[in-house]
Amino acid sequence: MDNPYWSSENRAHHVNRDAIRAICFDLLNVFGGSKTLADEMMALEAEAIELGEAIDLAASRLWALQTEFAERAISERLLQLALLTRTYDDILRNSSSAQAYGAHANATRGLDEIGHLEGRDFDLREACNKIVHALIIRPLYEDVDPYVVEGQGEVQRFWYLTGEIELSGRWRNADWEAVLHVQPFVETVLDRIEFGDPPAPGDQVE
């Protein structure tokens, strides 16, 4: 039996487009579920108040689950997505399909859609870089329109993820800050990988 090492020449990372799409799906669900759950919590609390019932929705198991895992899931999925997308991009830019892929990549940069860095727009590749190198990642929140009780003011407020994320880090002794719009970012990733699977081992340009 021959040494398997010799059959791995020119073999790149294995990048599964379905795995990328699954991560995109997870991210959309985290953000979409956040707004849906916050709306439901506010509606339930408003109904309880109208009925004169006491209820502590902050103790809801669903709400506690969302609060505990949402930001962790965002961080993990974003990092996975950025790494896989950058790797996909690198492989195809150096493959036998480089010319065709370059034209496709130029048309799917998401330059004026996915966010901005220090006051200027950035594209998909740079967004992936910033996600990977960010030292701080902070999702932004908004609160559901509060239910107001006459004579009591607002009831407790419920916050949901807006789909924007602040990223910050440091490069060559200089601080940087960026804002990422998650849904356009995910959509741009999906557009990018529509080019097709990376070439088979041995088809990379040497």
mmCIF file with all atom_site columns, C-alpha atoms in Angstrom:
data_model
loop_
_atom_site.group_PDB
_atom_site.id
_atom_site.type_symbol
_atom_site.label_atom_id
_atom_site.label_alt_id
_atom_site.label_comp_id
_atom_site.label_asym_id
_atom_site.label_entity_id
_atom_site.label_seq_id
_atom_site.pdbx_PDB_ins_code
_atom_site.Cartn_x
_atom_site.Cartn_y
_atom_site.Cartn_z
_atom_site.occupancy
_atom_site.B_iso_or_equiv
_atom_site.pdbx_formal_charge
_atom_site.auth_seq_id
_atom_site.auth_comp_id
_atom_site.auth_asym_id
_atom_site.auth_atom_id
_atom_site.pdbx_PDB_model_num
ATOM 1   C CA . MET A 1 1   ? 0.000   0.000  0.000   1.00 0.00 ? 1   MET A CA 1
ATOM 2   C CA . ASP A 1 2   ? 1.378   3.388  -1.002  1.00 0.00 ? 2   ASP A CA 1
ATOM 3   C CA . ASN A 1 3   ? 1.805   6.222  1.456   1.00 0.00 ? 3   ASN A CA 1
ATOM 4   C CA . PRO A 1 4   ? -1.454  8.278  1.267   1.00 0.00 ? 4   PRO A CA 1
ATOM 5   C CA . TYR A 1 5   ? 0.623   11.428 1.646   1.00 0.00 ? 5   TYR A CA 1
ATOM 6   C CA . TRP A 1 6   ? 1.653   11.246 -2.020  1.00 0.00 ? 6   TRP A CA 1
ATOM 7   C CA . SER A 1 7   ? -1.937  11.247 -3.236  1.00 0.00 ? 7   SER A CA 1
ATOM 8   C CA . SER A 1 8   ? -2.710  14.483 -1.389  1.00 0.00 ? 8   SER A CA 1
ATOM 9   C CA . GLU A 1 9   ? -0.541  16.751 -3.536  1.00 0.00 ? 9   GLU A CA 1
ATOM 10  C CA . ASN A 1 10  ? -2.306  20.048 -4.407  1.00 0.00 ? 10  ASN A CA 1
ATOM 11  C CA . ARG A 1 11  ? -5.268  19.097 -2.232  1.00 0.00 ? 11  ARG A CA 1
ATOM 12  C CA . ALA A 1 12  ? -6.968  22.161 -0.752  1.00 0.00 ? 12  ALA A CA 1
ATOM 13  C CA . HIS A 1 13  ? -9.288  22.467 2.237   1.00 0.00 ? 13  HIS A CA 1
ATOM 14  C CA . HIS A 1 14  ? -12.623 20.741 1.783   1.00 0.00 ? 14  HIS A CA 1
ATOM 15  C CA . VAL A 1 15  ? -15.273 23.456 1.672   1.00 0.00 ? 15  VAL A CA 1
ATOM 16  C CA . ASN A 1 16  ? -18.859 22.204 1.698   1.00 0.00 ? 16  ASN A CA 1
ATOM 17  C CA . ARG A 1 17  ? -21.309 24.740 0.267   1.00 0.00 ? 17  ARG A CA 1
ATOM 18  C CA . ASP A 1 18  ? -24.224 23.046 2.016   1.00 0.00 ? 18  ASP A CA 1
ATOM 19  C CA . ALA A 1 19  ? -22.418 23.577 5.322   1.00 0.00 ? 19  ALA A CA 1
ATOM 20  C CA . ILE A 1 20  ? -22.099 27.278 4.489   1.00 0.00 ? 20  ILE A CA 1
ATOM 21  C CA . ARG A 1 21  ? -25.790 27.477 3.624   1.00 0.00 ? 21  ARG A CA 1
ATOM 22  C CA . ALA A 1 22  ? -26.707 25.731 6.886   1.00 0.00 ? 22  ALA A CA 1
ATOM 23  C CA . ILE A 1 23  ? -24.751 28.320 8.877   1.00 0.00 ? 23  ILE A CA 1
ATOM 24  C CA . CYS A 1 24  ? -26.541 31.094 6.986   1.00 0.00 ? 24  CYS A CA 1
ATOM 25  C CA . PHE A 1 25  ? -29.838 29.449 7.914   1.00 0.00 ? 25  PHE A CA 1
ATOM 26  C CA . ASP A 1 26  ? -28.858 29.285 11.584  1.00 0.00 ? 26  ASP A CA 1
ATOM 27  C CA . LEU A 1 27  ? -27.930 32.968 11.663  1.00 0.00 ? 27  LEU A CA 1
ATOM 28  C CA . LEU A 1 28  ? -31.185 34.059 10.060  1.00 0.00 ? 28  LEU A CA 1
ATOM 29  C CA . ASN A 1 29  ? -33.114 31.991 12.606  1.00 0.00 ? 29  ASN A CA 1
ATOM 30  C CA . VAL A 1 30  ? -31.277 33.510 15.572  1.00 0.00 ? 30  VAL A CA 1
ATOM 31  C CA . PHE A 1 31  ? -32.130 37.044 14.494  1.00 0.00 ? 31  PHE A CA 1
ATOM 32  C CA . GLY A 1 32  ? -35.639 36.305 13.251  1.00 0.00 ? 32  GLY A CA 1
ATOM 33  C CA . GLY A 1 33  ? -36.487 34.307 16.354  1.00 0.00 ? 33  GLY A CA 1
ATOM 34  C CA . SER A 1 34  ? -35.315 37.110 18.609  1.00 0.00 ? 34  SER A CA 1
ATOM 35  C CA . LYS A 1 35  ? -37.900 39.585 17.276  1.00 0.00 ? 35  LYS A CA 1
ATOM 36  C CA . THR A 1 36  ? -40.679 37.000 17.203  1.00 0.00 ? 36  THR A CA 1
ATOM 37  C CA . LEU A 1 37  ? -40.080 35.954 20.811  1.00 0.00 ? 37  LEU A CA 1
ATOM 38  C CA . ALA A 1 38  ? -39.844 39.540 22.074  1.00 0.00 ? 38  ALA A CA 1
ATOM 39  C CA . ASP A 1 39  ? -43.178 40.355 20.400  1.00 0.00 ? 39  ASP A CA 1
ATOM 40  C CA . GLU A 1 40  ? -44.779 37.290 21.976  1.00 0.00 ? 40  GLU A CA 1
ATOM 41  C CA . MET A 1 41  ? -43.449 38.139 25.428  1.00 0.00 ? 41  MET A CA 1
ATOM 42  C CA . MET A 1 42  ? -44.815 41.675 25.225  1.00 0.00 ? 42  MET A CA 1
ATOM 43  C CA . ALA A 1 43  ? -48.204 40.454 23.985  1.00 0.00 ? 43  ALA A CA 1
ATOM 44  C CA . LEU A 1 44  ? -48.481 37.897 26.796  1.00 0.00 ? 44  LEU A CA 1
ATOM 45  C CA . GLU A 1 45  ? -47.586 40.463 29.402  1.00 0.00 ? 45  GLU A CA 1
ATOM 46  C CA . ALA A 1 46  ? -50.101 42.957 28.024  1.00 0.00 ? 46  ALA A CA 1
ATOM 47  C CA . GLU A 1 47  ? -52.832 40.304 28.127  1.00 0.00 ? 47  GLU A CA 1
ATOM 48  C CA . ALA A 1 48  ? -51.981 39.388 31.721  1.00 0.00 ? 48  ALA A CA 1
ATOM 49  C CA . ILE A 1 49  ? -52.152 43.021 32.779  1.00 0.00 ? 49  ILE A CA 1
ATOM 50  C CA . GLU A 1 50  ? -55.539 43.466 31.101  1.00 0.00 ? 50  GLU A CA 1
ATOM 51  C CA . LEU A 1 51  ? -56.801 40.459 33.068  1.00 0.00 ? 51  LEU A CA 1
ATOM 52  C CA . GLY A 1 52  ? -55.299 41.726 36.295  1.00 0.00 ? 52  GLY A CA 1
ATOM 53  C CA . GLU A 1 53  ? -52.990 38.757 36.591  1.00 0.00 ? 53  GLU A CA 1
ATOM 54  C CA . ALA A 1 54  ? -49.459 38.736 37.932  1.00 0.00 ? 54  ALA A CA 1
ATOM 55  C CA . ILE A 1 55  ? -46.861 37.317 35.593  1.00 0.00 ? 55  ILE A CA 1
ATOM 56  C CA . ASP A 1 56  ? -43.094 37.380 35.449  1.00 0.00 ? 56  ASP A CA 1
ATOM 57  C CA . LEU A 1 57  ? -42.163 36.705 31.859  1.00 0.00 ? 57  LEU A CA 1
ATOM 58  C CA . ALA A 1 58  ? -38.535 37.463 32.581  1.00 0.00 ? 58  ALA A CA 1
ATOM 59  C CA . ALA A 1 59  ? -38.519 34.002 34.180  1.00 0.00 ? 59  ALA A CA 1
ATOM 60  C CA . SER A 1 60  ? -39.790 32.378 30.968  1.00 0.00 ? 60  SER A CA 1
ATOM 61  C CA . ARG A 1 61  ? -37.667 29.393 29.981  1.00 0.00 ? 61  ARG A CA 1
ATOM 62  C CA . LEU A 1 62  ? -37.857 30.388 26.318  1.00 0.00 ? 62  LEU A CA 1
ATOM 63  C CA . TRP A 1 63  ? -36.768 33.933 27.081  1.00 0.00 ? 63  TRP A CA 1
ATOM 64  C CA . ALA A 1 64  ? -33.978 32.679 29.333  1.00 0.00 ? 64  ALA A CA 1
ATOM 65  C CA . LEU A 1 65  ? -32.815 30.309 26.584  1.00 0.00 ? 65  LEU A CA 1
ATOM 66  C CA . GLN A 1 66  ? -32.770 33.112 24.034  1.00 0.00 ? 66  GLN A CA 1
ATOM 67  C CA . THR A 1 67  ? -30.874 35.400 26.388  1.00 0.00 ? 67  THR A CA 1
ATOM 68  C CA . GLU A 1 68  ? -28.304 32.757 27.294  1.00 0.00 ? 68  GLU A CA 1
ATOM 69  C CA . PHE A 1 69  ? -27.476 31.399 23.850  1.00 0.00 ? 69  PHE A CA 1
ATOM 70  C CA . ALA A 1 70  ? -28.249 34.041 21.204  1.00 0.00 ? 70  ALA A CA 1
ATOM 71  C CA . GLU A 1 71  ? -25.032 36.057 21.345  1.00 0.00 ? 71  GLU A CA 1
ATOM 72  C CA . ARG A 1 72  ? -22.910 32.931 21.731  1.00 0.00 ? 72  ARG A CA 1
ATOM 73  C CA . ALA A 1 73  ? -24.563 31.390 18.678  1.00 0.00 ? 73  ALA A CA 1
ATOM 74  C CA . ILE A 1 74  ? -24.057 34.575 16.665  1.00 0.00 ? 74  ILE A CA 1
ATOM 75  C CA . SER A 1 75  ? -20.367 34.714 17.509  1.00 0.00 ? 75  SER A CA 1
ATOM 76  C CA . GLU A 1 76  ? -19.771 31.044 16.701  1.00 0.00 ? 76  GLU A CA 1
ATOM 77  C CA . ARG A 1 77  ? -21.773 31.013 13.457  1.00 0.00 ? 77  ARG A CA 1
ATOM 78  C CA . LEU A 1 78  ? -20.317 34.284 12.186  1.00 0.00 ? 78  LEU A CA 1
ATOM 79  C CA . LEU A 1 79  ? -16.782 33.087 12.776  1.00 0.00 ? 79  LEU A CA 1
ATOM 80  C CA . GLN A 1 80  ? -17.473 29.769 11.044  1.00 0.00 ? 80  GLN A CA 1
ATOM 81  C CA . LEU A 1 81  ? -19.121 31.536 8.121   1.00 0.00 ? 81  LEU A CA 1
ATOM 82  C CA . ALA A 1 82  ? -16.312 34.053 7.706   1.00 0.00 ? 82  ALA A CA 1
ATOM 83  C CA . LEU A 1 83  ? -13.616 31.369 7.749   1.00 0.00 ? 83  LEU A CA 1
ATOM 84  C CA . LEU A 1 84  ? -15.406 29.089 5.301   1.00 0.00 ? 84  LEU A CA 1
ATOM 85  C CA . THR A 1 85  ? -16.285 31.936 2.943   1.00 0.00 ? 85  THR A CA 1
ATOM 86  C CA . ARG A 1 86  ? -12.731 33.293 2.925   1.00 0.00 ? 86  ARG A CA 1
ATOM 87  C CA . THR A 1 87  ? -11.347 29.809 2.307   1.00 0.00 ? 87  THR A CA 1
ATOM 88  C CA . TYR A 1 88  ? -13.829 29.242 -0.534  1.00 0.00 ? 88  TYR A CA 1
ATOM 89  C CA . ASP A 1 89  ? -12.766 32.575 -2.014  1.00 0.00 ? 89  ASP A CA 1
ATOM 90  C CA . ASP A 1 90  ? -9.046  31.828 -1.709  1.00 0.00 ? 90  ASP A CA 1
ATOM 91  C CA . ILE A 1 91  ? -9.345  28.399 -3.317  1.00 0.00 ? 91  ILE A CA 1
ATOM 92  C CA . LEU A 1 92  ? -11.336 29.608 -6.306  1.00 0.00 ? 92  LEU A CA 1
ATOM 93  C CA . ARG A 1 93  ? -9.167  32.674 -6.883  1.00 0.00 ? 93  ARG A CA 1
ATOM 94  C CA . ASN A 1 94  ? -6.225  30.287 -7.290  1.00 0.00 ? 94  ASN A CA 1
ATOM 95  C CA . SER A 1 95  ? -7.995  27.571 -9.255  1.00 0.00 ? 95  SER A CA 1
ATOM 96  C CA . SER A 1 96  ? -8.418  26.721 -12.915 1.00 0.00 ? 96  SER A CA 1
ATOM 97  C CA . SER A 1 97  ? -11.684 28.702 -12.703 1.00 0.00 ? 97  SER A CA 1
ATOM 98  C CA . ALA A 1 98  ? -9.954  31.844 -11.433 1.00 0.00 ? 98  ALA A CA 1
ATOM 99  C CA . GLN A 1 99  ? -10.924 34.106 -14.327 1.00 0.00 ? 99  GLN A CA 1
ATOM 100 C CA . ALA A 1 100 ? -14.604 33.212 -14.321 1.00 0.00 ? 100 ALA A CA 1
ATOM 101 C CA . TYR A 1 101 ? -14.717 33.265 -10.539 1.00 0.00 ? 101 TYR A CA 1
ATOM 102 C CA . GLY A 1 102 ? -13.051 36.676 -10.425 1.00 0.00 ? 102 GLY A CA 1
ATOM 103 C CA . ALA A 1 103 ? -15.827 38.152 -12.551 1.00 0.00 ? 103 ALA A CA 1
ATOM 104 C CA . HIS A 1 104 ? -18.463 36.502 -10.363 1.00 0.00 ? 104 HIS A CA 1
ATOM 105 C CA . ALA A 1 105 ? -16.766 37.691 -7.166  1.00 0.00 ? 105 ALA A CA 1
ATOM 106 C CA . ASN A 1 106 ? -16.635 41.246 -8.467  1.00 0.00 ? 106 ASN A CA 1
ATOM 107 C CA . ALA A 1 107 ? -20.387 41.124 -9.092  1.00 0.00 ? 107 ALA A CA 1
ATOM 108 C CA . THR A 1 108 ? -21.138 39.737 -5.616  1.00 0.00 ? 108 THR A CA 1
ATOM 109 C CA . ARG A 1 109 ? -19.028 41.968 -3.382  1.00 0.00 ? 109 ARG A CA 1
ATOM 110 C CA . GLY A 1 110 ? -21.934 43.457 -1.423  1.00 0.00 ? 110 GLY A CA 1
ATOM 111 C CA . LEU A 1 111 ? -19.937 46.668 -1.269  1.00 0.00 ? 111 LEU A CA 1
ATOM 112 C CA . ASP A 1 112 ? -22.756 49.113 -0.524  1.00 0.00 ? 112 ASP A CA 1
ATOM 113 C CA . GLU A 1 113 ? -24.909 46.672 1.431   1.00 0.00 ? 113 GLU A CA 1
ATOM 114 C CA . ILE A 1 114 ? -23.173 44.641 4.113   1.00 0.00 ? 114 ILE A CA 1
ATOM 115 C CA . GLY A 1 115 ? -21.753 47.349 6.364   1.00 0.00 ? 115 GLY A CA 1
ATOM 116 C CA . HIS A 1 116 ? -19.061 49.927 6.807   1.00 0.00 ? 116 HIS A CA 1
ATOM 117 C CA . LEU A 1 117 ? -15.597 50.299 8.275   1.00 0.00 ? 117 LEU A CA 1
ATOM 118 C CA . GLU A 1 118 ? -14.387 53.627 9.644   1.00 0.00 ? 118 GLU A CA 1
ATOM 119 C CA . GLY A 1 119 ? -16.964 55.566 7.637   1.00 0.00 ? 119 GLY A CA 1
ATOM 120 C CA . ARG A 1 120 ? -16.538 53.713 4.334   1.00 0.00 ? 120 ARG A CA 1
ATOM 121 C CA . ASP A 1 121 ? -18.263 50.690 2.834   1.00 0.00 ? 121 ASP A CA 1
ATOM 122 C CA . PHE A 1 122 ? -16.489 47.358 2.855   1.00 0.00 ? 122 PHE A CA 1
ATOM 123 C CA . ASP A 1 123 ? -16.936 44.260 0.719   1.00 0.00 ? 123 ASP A CA 1
ATOM 124 C CA . LEU A 1 124 ? -17.469 40.589 1.487   1.00 0.00 ? 124 LEU A CA 1
ATOM 125 C CA . ARG A 1 125 ? -13.817 39.641 1.695   1.00 0.00 ? 125 ARG A CA 1
ATOM 126 C CA . GLU A 1 126 ? -12.938 42.511 4.022   1.00 0.00 ? 126 GLU A CA 1
ATOM 127 C CA . ALA A 1 127 ? -16.020 41.840 6.154   1.00 0.00 ? 127 ALA A CA 1
ATOM 128 C CA . CYS A 1 128 ? -14.877 38.237 6.611   1.00 0.00 ? 128 CYS A CA 1
ATOM 129 C CA . ASN A 1 129 ? -11.424 39.458 7.612   1.00 0.00 ? 129 ASN A CA 1
ATOM 130 C CA . LYS A 1 130 ? -12.862 41.832 10.193  1.00 0.00 ? 130 LYS A CA 1
ATOM 131 C CA . ILE A 1 131 ? -15.098 39.147 11.670  1.00 0.00 ? 131 ILE A CA 1
ATOM 132 C CA . VAL A 1 132 ? -12.120 36.823 12.081  1.00 0.00 ? 132 VAL A CA 1
ATOM 133 C CA . HIS A 1 133 ? -9.869  39.486 13.599  1.00 0.00 ? 133 HIS A CA 1
ATOM 134 C CA . ALA A 1 134 ? -12.449 41.291 15.756  1.00 0.00 ? 134 ALA A CA 1
ATOM 135 C CA . LEU A 1 135 ? -11.544 41.486 19.424  1.00 0.00 ? 135 LEU A CA 1
ATOM 136 C CA . ILE A 1 136 ? -15.028 42.677 20.396  1.00 0.00 ? 136 ILE A CA 1
ATOM 137 C CA . ILE A 1 137 ? -18.364 41.727 18.837  1.00 0.00 ? 137 ILE A CA 1
ATOM 138 C CA . ARG A 1 138 ? -21.527 43.509 20.035  1.00 0.00 ? 138 ARG A CA 1
ATOM 139 C CA . PRO A 1 139 ? -24.955 42.824 18.520  1.00 0.00 ? 139 PRO A CA 1
ATOM 140 C CA . LEU A 1 140 ? -27.334 45.798 18.582  1.00 0.00 ? 140 LEU A CA 1
ATOM 141 C CA . TYR A 1 141 ? -30.800 45.647 20.165  1.00 0.00 ? 141 TYR A CA 1
ATOM 142 C CA . GLU A 1 142 ? -34.089 47.528 19.981  1.00 0.00 ? 142 GLU A CA 1
ATOM 143 C CA . ASP A 1 143 ? -37.047 47.165 22.300  1.00 0.00 ? 143 ASP A CA 1
ATOM 144 C CA . VAL A 1 144 ? -40.546 46.165 21.312  1.00 0.00 ? 144 VAL A CA 1
ATOM 145 C CA . ASP A 1 145 ? -43.039 49.042 21.519  1.00 0.00 ? 145 ASP A CA 1
ATOM 146 C CA . PRO A 1 146 ? -43.843 48.986 25.242  1.00 0.00 ? 146 PRO A CA 1
ATOM 147 C CA . TYR A 1 147 ? -47.304 48.352 26.613  1.00 0.00 ? 147 TYR A CA 1
ATOM 148 C CA . VAL A 1 148 ? -48.400 51.293 28.762  1.00 0.00 ? 148 VAL A CA 1
ATOM 149 C CA . VAL A 1 149 ? -50.658 50.830 31.783  1.00 0.00 ? 149 VAL A CA 1
ATOM 150 C CA . GLU A 1 150 ? -52.637 53.922 32.764  1.00 0.00 ? 150 GLU A CA 1
ATOM 151 C CA . GLY A 1 151 ? -51.318 55.311 36.021  1.00 0.00 ? 151 GLY A CA 1
ATOM 152 C CA . GLN A 1 152 ? -48.378 52.919 36.050  1.00 0.00 ? 152 GLN A CA 1
ATOM 153 C CA . GLY A 1 153 ? -46.360 53.824 32.983  1.00 0.00 ? 153 GLY A CA 1
ATOM 154 C CA . GLU A 1 154 ? -44.560 51.213 30.912  1.00 0.00 ? 154 GLU A CA 1
ATOM 155 C CA . VAL A 1 155 ? -44.374 47.564 31.829  1.00 0.00 ? 155 VAL A CA 1
ATOM 156 C CA . GLN A 1 156 ? -41.079 45.692 31.571  1.00 0.00 ? 156 GLN A CA 1
ATOM 157 C CA . ARG A 1 157 ? -39.378 45.996 28.209  1.00 0.00 ? 157 ARG A CA 1
ATOM 158 C CA . PHE A 1 158 ? -38.308 43.205 25.876  1.00 0.00 ? 158 PHE A CA 1
ATOM 159 C CA . TRP A 1 159 ? -35.339 43.626 23.585  1.00 0.00 ? 159 TRP A CA 1
ATOM 160 C CA . TYR A 1 160 ? -34.627 41.930 20.277  1.00 0.00 ? 160 TYR A CA 1
ATOM 161 C CA . LEU A 1 161 ? -31.647 41.708 17.935  1.00 0.00 ? 161 LEU A CA 1
ATOM 162 C CA . THR A 1 162 ? -31.753 44.272 15.118  1.00 0.00 ? 162 THR A CA 1
ATOM 163 C CA . GLY A 1 163 ? -29.479 42.445 12.701  1.00 0.00 ? 163 GLY A CA 1
ATOM 164 C CA . GLU A 1 164 ? -26.602 44.892 13.100  1.00 0.00 ? 164 GLU A CA 1
ATOM 165 C CA . ILE A 1 165 ? -23.346 44.004 14.825  1.00 0.00 ? 165 ILE A CA 1
ATOM 166 C CA . GLU A 1 166 ? -20.542 46.280 15.967  1.00 0.00 ? 166 GLU A CA 1
ATOM 167 C CA . LEU A 1 167 ? -17.068 44.846 15.461  1.00 0.00 ? 167 LEU A CA 1
ATOM 168 C CA . SER A 1 168 ? -13.872 46.353 16.792  1.00 0.00 ? 168 SER A CA 1
ATOM 169 C CA . GLY A 1 169 ? -10.251 45.352 16.934  1.00 0.00 ? 169 GLY A CA 1
ATOM 170 C CA . ARG A 1 170 ? -6.695  46.511 16.497  1.00 0.00 ? 170 ARG A CA 1
ATOM 171 C CA . TRP A 1 171 ? -4.404  46.404 13.454  1.00 0.00 ? 171 TRP A CA 1
ATOM 172 C CA . ARG A 1 172 ? -0.814  47.630 13.396  1.00 0.00 ? 172 ARG A CA 1
ATOM 173 C CA . ASN A 1 173 ? -1.240  49.539 16.661  1.00 0.00 ? 173 ASN A CA 1
ATOM 174 C CA . ALA A 1 174 ? -4.370  51.303 15.400  1.00 0.00 ? 174 ALA A CA 1
ATOM 175 C CA . ASP A 1 175 ? -7.917  50.665 16.618  1.00 0.00 ? 175 ASP A CA 1
ATOM 176 C CA . TRP A 1 176 ? -10.647 50.035 14.073  1.00 0.00 ? 176 TRP A CA 1
ATOM 177 C CA . GLU A 1 177 ? -14.449 49.853 14.265  1.00 0.00 ? 177 GLU A CA 1
ATOM 178 C CA . ALA A 1 178 ? -16.957 48.385 11.839  1.00 0.00 ? 178 ALA A CA 1
ATOM 179 C CA . VAL A 1 179 ? -20.693 47.747 11.602  1.00 0.00 ? 179 VAL A CA 1
ATOM 180 C CA . LEU A 1 180 ? -21.949 44.574 9.931   1.00 0.00 ? 180 LEU A CA 1
ATOM 181 C CA . HIS A 1 181 ? -25.492 44.174 8.584   1.00 0.00 ? 181 HIS A CA 1
ATOM 182 C CA . VAL A 1 182 ? -26.093 40.473 9.065   1.00 0.00 ? 182 VAL A CA 1
ATOM 183 C CA . GLN A 1 183 ? -28.941 39.774 6.645   1.00 0.00 ? 183 GLN A CA 1
ATOM 184 C CA . PRO A 1 184 ? -27.272 41.475 3.631   1.00 0.00 ? 184 PRO A CA 1
ATOM 185 C CA . PHE A 1 185 ? -23.991 39.808 4.623   1.00 0.00 ? 185 PHE A CA 1
ATOM 186 C CA . VAL A 1 186 ? -25.623 36.373 4.641   1.00 0.00 ? 186 VAL A CA 1
ATOM 187 C CA . GLU A 1 187 ? -27.356 37.077 1.337   1.00 0.00 ? 187 GLU A CA 1
ATOM 188 C CA . THR A 1 188 ? -24.049 38.146 -0.218  1.00 0.00 ? 188 THR A CA 1
ATOM 189 C CA . VAL A 1 189 ? -22.398 34.937 0.974   1.00 0.00 ? 189 VAL A CA 1
ATOM 190 C CA . LEU A 1 190 ? -25.195 32.915 -0.631  1.00 0.00 ? 190 LEU A CA 1
ATOM 191 C CA . ASP A 1 191 ? -24.786 34.856 -3.874  1.00 0.00 ? 191 ASP A CA 1
ATOM 192 C CA . ARG A 1 192 ? -21.043 34.256 -3.819  1.00 0.00 ? 192 ARG A CA 1
ATOM 193 C CA . ILE A 1 193 ? -21.164 30.483 -3.349  1.00 0.00 ? 193 ILE A CA 1
ATOM 194 C CA . GLU A 1 194 ? -23.681 30.135 -6.179  1.00 0.00 ? 194 GLU A CA 1
ATOM 195 C CA . PHE A 1 195 ? -20.618 30.053 -8.424  1.00 0.00 ? 195 PHE A CA 1
ATOM 196 C CA . GLY A 1 196 ? -20.316 26.376 -7.616  1.00 0.00 ? 196 GLY A CA 1
ATOM 197 C CA . ASP A 1 197 ? -18.103 23.956 -5.762  1.00 0.00 ? 197 ASP A CA 1
ATOM 198 C CA . PRO A 1 198 ? -14.347 24.496 -5.615  1.00 0.00 ? 198 PRO A CA 1
ATOM 199 C CA . PRO A 1 199 ? -12.452 22.419 -8.206  1.00 0.00 ? 199 PRO A CA 1
ATOM 200 C CA . ALA A 1 200 ? -11.405 18.876 -7.479  1.00 0.00 ? 200 ALA A CA 1
ATOM 201 C CA . PRO A 1 201 ? -7.965  18.197 -5.986  1.00 0.00 ? 201 PRO A CA 1
ATOM 202 C CA . GLY A 1 202 ? -5.261  18.722 -8.570  1.00 0.00 ? 202 GLY A CA 1
ATOM 203 C CA . ASP A 1 203 ? -7.169  21.440 -10.438 1.00 0.00 ? 203 ASP A CA 1
ATOM 204 C CA . GLN A 1 204 ? -5.666  24.307 -8.458  1.00 0.00 ? 204 GLN A CA 1
ATOM 205 C CA . VAL A 1 205 ? -3.275  26.640 -10.216 1.00 0.00 ? 205 VAL A CA 1
ATOM 206 C CA . GLU A 1 206 ? 0.313   26.025 -9.144  1.00 0.00 ? 206 GLU A CA 1
#
